[in-house]
CSV table of C-alpha atoms and ligand atoms in Angstrom, one decimal:
chain,number,residue,atom,x,y,z
A,1,ALA,CA,-34.6,-22.9,-20.5
A,2,ALA,CA,-31.3,-21.6,-19.8
A,3,LYS,CA,-31.6,-18.9,-22.5
A,4,ALA,CA,-34.5,-17.9,-21.4
A,5,ALA,CA,-32.9,-18.0,-17.7
A,6,GLY,CA,-30.2,-16.0,-19.0
A,7,ARG,CA,-32.4,-13.2,-21.1
A,8,ARG,CA,-34.7,-13.3,-18.3
A,9,GLN,CA,-31.7,-12.1,-15.6
A,10,TRP,CA,-30.4,-9.6,-18.6
A,11,CYS,CA,-33.0,-7.7,-18.2
A,12,ARG,CA,-34.1,-7.7,-14.7
A,13,PHE,CA,-30.6,-6.2,-14.2
A,14,GLN,CA,-29.7,-4.6,-17.0
A,15,PRO,CA,-31.3,-1.1,-16.2
A,16,GLU,CA,-29.0,-0.7,-12.9
A,17,LEU,CA,-25.8,-2.6,-15.0
A,18,HIS,CA,-26.2,0.2,-17.6
A,19,THR,CA,-26.0,3.6,-14.8
A,20,GLY,CA,-23.0,1.8,-13.2
A,21,MET,CA,-21.6,1.7,-16.8
A,22,LEU,CA,-22.4,5.2,-17.8
A,23,GLU,CA,-20.9,6.2,-14.0
A,24,SER,CA,-17.8,4.2,-14.3
A,25,ARG,CA,-17.6,5.1,-17.9
A,26,ALA,CA,-17.6,8.9,-17.0
A,27,LEU,CA,-15.2,8.4,-14.0
A,28,SER,CA,-13.1,6.0,-16.8
A,29,ALA,CA,-12.2,9.1,-18.8
A,30,GLN,CA,-11.9,11.1,-16.1
A,31,LEU,CA,-9.5,9.0,-14.9
A,32,GLU,CA,-7.2,8.7,-18.0
A,33,GLU,CA,-7.1,12.8,-18.5
A,34,ALA,CA,-5.7,13.0,-15.2
A,35,VAL,CA,-3.1,10.2,-15.5
A,36,ARG,CA,-2.1,11.8,-19.0
A,37,SER,CA,-2.2,15.0,-17.6
A,38,ASP,CA,-0.4,14.4,-13.9
A,39,GLU,CA,-3.3,15.5,-11.5
A,40,PHE,CA,-2.6,12.8,-9.3
A,41,ARG,CA,-0.8,13.9,-5.6
A,42,LEU,CA,0.6,11.6,-3.4
A,43,HIS,CA,0.5,11.9,0.5
A,44,TYR,CA,2.5,10.4,3.0
A,45,GLN,CA,1.8,8.6,6.0
A,46,PRO,CA,5.1,7.8,8.6
A,47,ILE,CA,6.0,4.4,9.6
A,48,VAL,CA,7.8,4.7,12.8
A,49,GLU,CA,9.5,2.2,15.4
A,50,LEU,CA,7.1,1.9,18.5
A,51,ALA,CA,9.4,1.5,21.1
A,52,ASP,CA,11.0,5.1,20.2
A,53,ASP,CA,8.5,7.0,17.7
A,54,ARG,CA,11.1,7.6,15.4
A,55,ILE,CA,10.2,7.9,11.9
A,56,VAL,CA,11.6,5.3,9.8
A,57,ALA,CA,10.0,5.8,6.4
A,58,MET,CA,7.1,7.1,4.4
A,59,GLU,CA,4.0,4.9,3.1
A,60,ALA,CA,2.6,6.6,-0.4
A,61,LEU,CA,-0.6,7.4,-0.9
A,62,ALA,CA,-2.1,8.2,-4.0
A,63,ARG,CA,-4.9,11.6,-4.0
A,64,TRP,CA,-6.9,12.3,-6.3
A,65,PRO,CA,-8.0,16.3,-6.7
A,66,THR,CA,-10.7,17.0,-8.6
A,67,ARG,CA,-12.8,20.5,-9.0
A,68,ARG,CA,-16.3,18.4,-9.0
A,69,HIS,CA,-15.7,15.7,-6.2
A,70,GLY,CA,-12.7,17.2,-4.2
A,71,VAL,CA,-9.6,14.7,-3.1
A,72,VAL,CA,-11.2,11.7,-4.9
A,73,LEU,CA,-9.4,9.1,-2.2
A,74,PRO,CA,-7.7,5.6,-3.5
A,75,GLU,CA,-11.0,3.1,-2.7
A,76,ARG,CA,-12.8,5.0,-5.4
A,77,PHE,CA,-10.6,4.9,-8.4
A,78,ILE,CA,-7.5,2.1,-7.5
A,79,THR,CA,-10.3,-0.3,-8.5
A,80,LEU,CA,-11.4,1.2,-11.8
A,81,ALA,CA,-8.1,2.1,-12.4
A,82,GLU,CA,-7.4,-1.8,-11.9
A,83,GLU,CA,-10.4,-2.4,-14.2
A,84,THR,CA,-9.2,-0.1,-16.9
A,85,GLY,CA,-6.2,-1.0,-16.4
A,86,HIS,CA,-4.9,2.7,-15.3
A,87,ILE,CA,-3.4,1.0,-13.0
A,88,VAL,CA,-0.3,0.5,-14.7
A,89,GLN,CA,0.7,4.3,-15.5
A,90,LEU,CA,-1.2,5.2,-12.7
A,91,GLY,CA,1.3,3.0,-11.0
A,92,ALA,CA,5.0,3.9,-12.6
A,93,TRP,CA,3.5,7.9,-12.2
A,94,VAL,CA,3.2,6.9,-7.9
A,95,LEU,CA,6.7,4.9,-8.2
A,96,GLN,CA,8.7,7.8,-9.8
A,97,ARG,CA,7.7,10.2,-7.6
A,98,ALA,CA,7.8,8.2,-4.2
A,99,THR,CA,11.4,7.9,-5.0
A,100,ALA,CA,11.8,11.5,-6.0
A,101,ASP,CA,11.0,12.6,-3.3
A,102,LEU,CA,12.2,10.4,-1.0
A,103,ALA,CA,15.5,11.0,-2.7
A,104,ALA,CA,15.0,15.2,-2.6
A,105,TRP,CA,14.4,14.5,1.4
A,106,ARG,CA,17.4,12.2,1.6
A,107,ARG,CA,19.6,14.7,0.4
A,108,SER,CA,18.0,17.5,2.5
A,109,GLY,CA,20.3,16.3,5.3
A,110,ASP,CA,22.2,13.6,7.2
A,111,TRP,CA,20.8,10.7,8.1
A,112,PRO,CA,22.3,8.5,10.6
A,113,THR,CA,19.9,5.6,9.2
A,114,PRO,CA,18.6,7.2,5.8
A,115,PRO,CA,14.5,7.0,5.6
A,116,TYR,CA,13.2,4.7,2.6
A,117,VAL,CA,9.4,5.0,0.8
A,118,SER,CA,6.8,2.5,0.8
A,119,VAL,CA,4.9,2.3,-2.3
A,120,ASN,CA,1.7,0.1,-2.5
A,121,VAL,CA,2.0,-2.1,-5.9
A,122,SER,CA,-1.7,-4.0,-7.7
A,123,ALA,CA,-1.2,-7.3,-9.2
A,124,ARG,CA,-2.5,-5.7,-12.8
A,125,GLN,CA,1.3,-3.8,-12.2
A,126,LEU,CA,2.8,-7.0,-11.6
A,127,HIS,CA,0.9,-8.8,-14.3
A,128,ASP,CA,1.9,-6.1,-16.6
A,129,GLY,CA,5.4,-7.0,-18.5
A,130,GLY,CA,7.3,-4.0,-18.3
A,131,PHE,CA,7.4,-3.7,-14.2
A,132,VAL,CA,11.0,-5.2,-13.2
A,133,ALA,CA,11.8,-2.3,-15.9
A,134,GLY,CA,10.2,0.6,-13.9
A,135,VAL,CA,11.2,-0.2,-10.7
A,136,ARG,CA,14.5,-0.4,-11.7
A,137,ALA,CA,14.1,3.2,-13.9
A,138,ALA,CA,12.3,4.7,-11.0
A,139,LEU,CA,15.3,3.9,-8.6
A,140,GLU,CA,18.2,4.9,-11.4
A,141,SER,CA,16.7,7.6,-11.9
A,142,ALA,CA,16.4,9.2,-8.3
A,143,GLN,CA,20.0,7.9,-7.7
A,144,LEU,CA,18.8,5.6,-4.7
A,145,PRO,CA,19.6,2.0,-3.9
A,146,GLY,CA,17.1,-0.9,-4.1
A,147,GLU,CA,17.1,-1.0,-0.4
A,148,ALA,CA,15.7,2.3,-0.1
A,149,LEU,CA,12.2,1.1,-1.8
A,150,VAL,CA,9.5,-1.6,-0.3
A,151,LEU,CA,6.8,-2.7,-2.4
A,152,GLU,CA,3.4,-3.3,-0.6
A,153,LEU,CA,1.8,-6.4,-2.0
A,154,THR,CA,-1.7,-7.6,-1.4
A,155,GLU,CA,-2.5,-11.4,-1.5
A,156,SER,CA,-4.5,-11.0,-4.3
A,157,VAL,CA,-0.9,-10.2,-6.2
A,158,LEU,CA,0.3,-13.2,-4.4
A,159,MET,CA,-2.2,-15.7,-4.7
A,160,GLY,CA,-3.0,-15.6,-8.7
A,161,ARG,CA,0.8,-15.5,-8.7
A,162,HIS,CA,2.6,-17.3,-11.7
A,163,ASP,CA,6.0,-18.5,-12.6
A,164,GLN,CA,6.5,-14.9,-14.3
A,165,VAL,CA,5.2,-12.8,-11.1
A,166,GLU,CA,7.3,-15.1,-8.9
A,167,ALA,CA,10.4,-15.0,-11.4
A,168,ASP,CA,10.1,-10.7,-11.0
A,169,LEU,CA,9.7,-10.3,-7.6
A,170,ARG,CA,13.3,-12.4,-7.4
A,171,ALA,CA,15.0,-9.9,-10.1
A,172,LEU,CA,13.4,-7.0,-7.7
A,173,LYS,CA,15.5,-8.5,-4.8
A,174,ASP,CA,18.1,-8.7,-7.1
A,175,LEU,CA,17.9,-5.0,-6.7
A,176,GLY,CA,18.0,-5.1,-3.2
A,177,VAL,CA,13.9,-3.9,-3.2
A,178,ARG,CA,12.3,-4.9,-0.2
A,179,LEU,CA,8.7,-6.9,-0.5
A,180,ALA,CA,6.1,-6.2,1.8
A,181,ILE,CA,2.6,-8.5,2.3
A,182,ASP,CA,0.1,-5.4,3.2
A,183,ASP,CA,-3.1,-5.8,5.2
A,184,PHE,CA,-2.2,-9.2,6.8
A,185,GLY,CA,-5.3,-11.0,8.8
A,186,THR,CA,-7.4,-10.2,6.2
A,187,GLY,CA,-9.2,-12.1,3.3
A,188,TYR,CA,-6.9,-15.1,2.6
A,189,SER,CA,-3.1,-14.0,3.8
A,190,SER,CA,-1.6,-17.3,4.4
A,191,LEU,CA,2.1,-17.7,6.6
A,192,SER,CA,3.0,-19.9,3.6
A,193,TYR,CA,3.9,-17.2,1.6
A,194,LEU,CA,7.3,-17.0,4.1
A,195,ARG,CA,8.2,-20.4,2.9
A,196,GLU,CA,7.8,-19.5,-0.4
A,197,LEU,CA,8.6,-16.3,-1.5
A,198,PRO,CA,11.0,-13.7,-0.8
A,199,ILE,CA,8.8,-11.7,1.9
A,200,ASP,CA,10.9,-8.9,4.1
A,201,VAL,CA,7.9,-7.3,5.7
A,202,ILE,CA,4.4,-8.2,7.0
A,203,LYS,CA,2.1,-5.2,7.7
A,204,ILE,CA,-0.7,-6.4,9.9
A,205,ASP,CA,-4.2,-5.0,8.5
A,206,LYS,CA,-5.9,-2.1,11.0
A,207,SER,CA,-8.7,-4.7,11.4
A,208,PHE,CA,-6.7,-7.0,13.7
A,209,VAL,CA,-4.9,-4.0,15.3
A,210,ARG,CA,-8.4,-2.9,17.0
A,211,GLY,CA,-8.9,-6.3,17.5
A,212,ILE,CA,-6.2,-7.2,19.9
A,213,ALA,CA,-7.1,-4.2,22.2
A,214,ARG,CA,-10.4,-5.6,22.6
A,215,ASN,CA,-10.2,-9.1,22.7
A,216,GLN,CA,-7.6,-11.5,24.2
A,217,GLN,CA,-7.5,-13.7,21.5
A,218,ASP,CA,-6.5,-11.8,18.4
A,219,LEU,CA,-3.7,-10.5,20.5
A,220,ARG,CA,-2.6,-14.0,21.4
A,221,LEU,CA,-2.8,-15.2,17.6
A,222,LEU,CA,-0.9,-11.8,16.8
A,223,GLU,CA,1.6,-12.5,18.9
A,224,GLY,CA,2.1,-16.2,17.6
A,225,ILE,CA,2.6,-14.5,14.5
A,226,ILE,CA,5.4,-12.2,15.8
A,227,ARG,CA,7.1,-14.9,16.8
A,228,ILE,CA,6.7,-17.4,13.3
A,229,THR,CA,8.0,-14.2,11.6
A,230,ASP,CA,10.8,-13.4,14.1
A,231,THR,CA,12.4,-16.9,13.3
A,232,PHE,CA,12.2,-15.5,9.7
A,233,GLY,CA,13.4,-12.3,10.2
A,234,VAL,CA,10.6,-10.7,8.8
A,235,GLN,CA,9.8,-6.9,10.4
A,236,LEU,CA,6.7,-6.5,11.4
A,237,ILE,CA,4.3,-3.2,10.8
A,238,ALA,CA,1.4,-2.3,12.8
A,239,GLU,CA,-1.4,-0.4,10.5
A,240,GLY,CA,-3.7,1.7,12.1
A,241,ILE,CA,-2.5,2.1,15.7
A,242,GLU,CA,-4.9,5.3,16.9
A,243,THR,CA,-4.7,4.9,20.5
A,244,ALA,CA,-1.7,4.9,23.0
A,245,GLN,CA,-3.3,1.4,24.3
A,246,GLN,CA,-3.0,-0.1,20.9
A,247,ARG,CA,0.3,1.3,20.7
A,248,ASP,CA,1.5,-0.1,24.2
A,249,LEU,CA,0.5,-3.6,23.8
A,250,LEU,CA,1.6,-3.9,20.2
A,251,ILE,CA,4.9,-3.0,22.2
A,252,GLU,CA,4.3,-5.9,24.4
A,253,ILE,CA,4.1,-8.7,22.2
A,254,GLY,CA,7.3,-7.3,20.3
A,255,CYS,CA,5.6,-5.5,17.3
A,256,GLY,CA,8.4,-3.5,16.1
A,257,PHE,CA,6.7,-0.8,13.8
A,258,GLY,CA,3.7,0.9,13.4
A,259,GLN,CA,1.8,3.3,11.6
A,260,GLY,CA,-1.6,5.1,12.2
A,261,TYR,CA,-3.3,8.4,12.9
A,262,LEU,CA,-1.9,8.0,16.6
A,263,PHE,CA,1.5,9.2,15.0
A,264,SER,CA,0.2,10.9,11.9
A,265,LYS,CA,-2.0,10.7,9.2
A,266,PRO,CA,-1.3,10.5,5.5
A,267,VAL,CA,0.3,14.1,5.3
A,268,ALA,CA,1.3,16.6,1.7
A,269,PRO,CA,5.3,15.8,0.6
A,270,GLY,CA,6.1,19.4,2.0
A,271,GLU,CA,4.6,18.0,6.0
A,272,ALA,CA,6.0,14.8,5.6
A,273,GLU,CA,9.9,16.1,4.8
A,274,ARG,CA,9.1,18.5,8.1
A,275,LEU,CA,8.0,15.4,10.4
A,276,LEU,CA,11.2,13.3,8.9
A,277,VAL,CA,13.1,16.3,9.5
A,278,ALA,CA,12.1,16.6,13.4
A,279,SER,CA,12.3,13.3,13.5
A,280,ASN,CA,15.8,13.2,12.7
A,281,ASP,CA,16.7,16.3,15.3
A,282,ARG,CA,15.7,14.7,18.2
B,1,C2E,P1,-3.1,0.2,2.5
B,1,C2E,O1,-2.3,0.7,2.0
B,1,C2E,O2,-3.6,-0.8,3.5
B,1,C2E,O3,-2.9,2.0,3.2
B,1,C2E,C1,-3.3,2.3,5.0
B,1,C2E,C2,-5.1,3.3,4.6
B,1,C2E,O4,-5.3,2.9,6.3
B,1,C2E,C3,-4.6,4.3,3.8
B,1,C2E,O5,-6.3,4.8,3.6
B,1,C2E,C4,-4.6,5.1,5.4
B,1,C2E,O6,-5.3,6.4,4.6
B,1,C2E,C5,-5.7,4.4,6.3
B,1,C2E,N1,-5.1,4.3,7.5
B,1,C2E,C6,-3.6,5.0,7.7
B,1,C2E,N2,-3.6,5.1,9.2
B,1,C2E,C7,-5.0,4.9,9.7
B,1,C2E,C8,-5.6,5.0,11.2
B,1,C2E,O7,-5.2,5.1,11.7
B,1,C2E,N3,-6.9,4.0,11.0
B,1,C2E,C9,-8.1,4.7,9.7
B,1,C2E,N4,-8.6,3.8,9.7
B,1,C2E,N5,-7.1,4.6,9.0
B,1,C2E,C10,-6.2,4.7,9.0
B,1,C2E,P2,-5.8,5.0,1.6
B,1,C2E,O8,-5.1,6.4,1.8
B,1,C2E,O9,-7.3,5.9,1.7
B,1,C2E,O10,-6.1,4.8,0.8
B,1,C2E,C11,-6.8,3.1,0.7
B,1,C2E,C12,-6.1,1.8,-0.1
B,1,C2E,O11,-5.6,2.7,-1.4
B,1,C2E,C13,-4.8,1.4,0.0
B,1,C2E,O12,-4.3,0.9,2.4
B,1,C2E,C14,-4.0,0.8,-0.5
B,1,C2E,O13,-4.3,-0.3,-0.8
B,1,C2E,C15,-4.6,1.5,-1.6
B,1,C2E,N6,-3.8,2.5,-2.7
B,1,C2E,C16,-3.4,3.9,-2.3
B,1,C2E,N7,-2.7,4.4,-2.8
B,1,C2E,C17,-2.2,3.4,-3.5
B,1,C2E,C18,-1.0,3.0,-5.1
B,1,C2E,O14,-0.7,4.9,-5.2
B,1,C2E,N8,-1.1,2.4,-5.6
B,1,C2E,C19,-2.1,1.6,-5.4
B,1,C2E,N9,-2.0,0.2,-6.4
B,1,C2E,N10,-3.1,1.0,-4.4
B,1,C2E,C20,-3.0,2.2,-3.5
B,2,MG,MG1,0.0,-0.1,2.0
B,3,MG,MG1,-2.8,-2.1,5.1
B,4,MG,MG1,-5.6,-1.5,2.8
């Protein structure tokens, strides 16, 4: 009976699955070609100190310019790259590109406080044995100290973690690299990570930031989170700040840093450098 049911299901879902697979297989082939022929680009979004709008860092965000579909955004290709495993090569490229860009920016001026770069990392990358070596190589070839780099991890990285991942996170810490939890406040993000893992930064998800301007409970909850993270010496960055009202509330409850369209959208590397220089020259 189970077999019959299984077969019935298979028959029912097979056509849909098939087109889906064809589409993603075609896309997957294009993705592989794109990684090989260096078609990806990085855009950068400033991370600012909320008190004075000064840019302290740039987050690298991958972009895929294509002739047929225009610029493809990460939500479309990152998941696919994770499924196919191409994220390992793509992620290695992102690390190299982002550290090289930051090194060039740092060389182009005198920085009272040198900016850092923040790079998103998928679970699959961390589970690949070569990740720590790749980070070390990227830093070395850019001649940057580990302190110049923040790695943004999501709960999917932390939840499925095993001893090896934990050892790798410690090895990254030994290089001076800082670790951030991205999209905090969505999914299963838990404050217990703070106790168990060497986390330096928490990035509050934009849905949460939207919430605080609308309801007191979200605001009070975030206030509590800030008090806890302060105790742990963890830095807080609010994502997706779009209005001055959101920014002001965040400052009021003691959130130190932010990111969002209010300050700047993600921009091409040349524009990112101009923004950094302008922010530093004030
Ligand atoms: P994320 O790391 O949480 O990045 C923030 C996303 O929010 C970015 O979308 C950014 O453009 C967008 N954003 C920034 N400010 C605002 C705002 O004020 N309002 C709104 N509505 N959105 C804002 P993007 O660039 O499309 O990236 C989406 C996600 O894709 C990223 O979320 C990250 O998880 C992933 N991603 C991007 N680049 C990479 C990469 O190189 N490697 C990996 N593994 N993932 C990446
Ligand atoms: Mg991020
Ligand atoms: Mg995020
Ligand atoms: Mg996100």
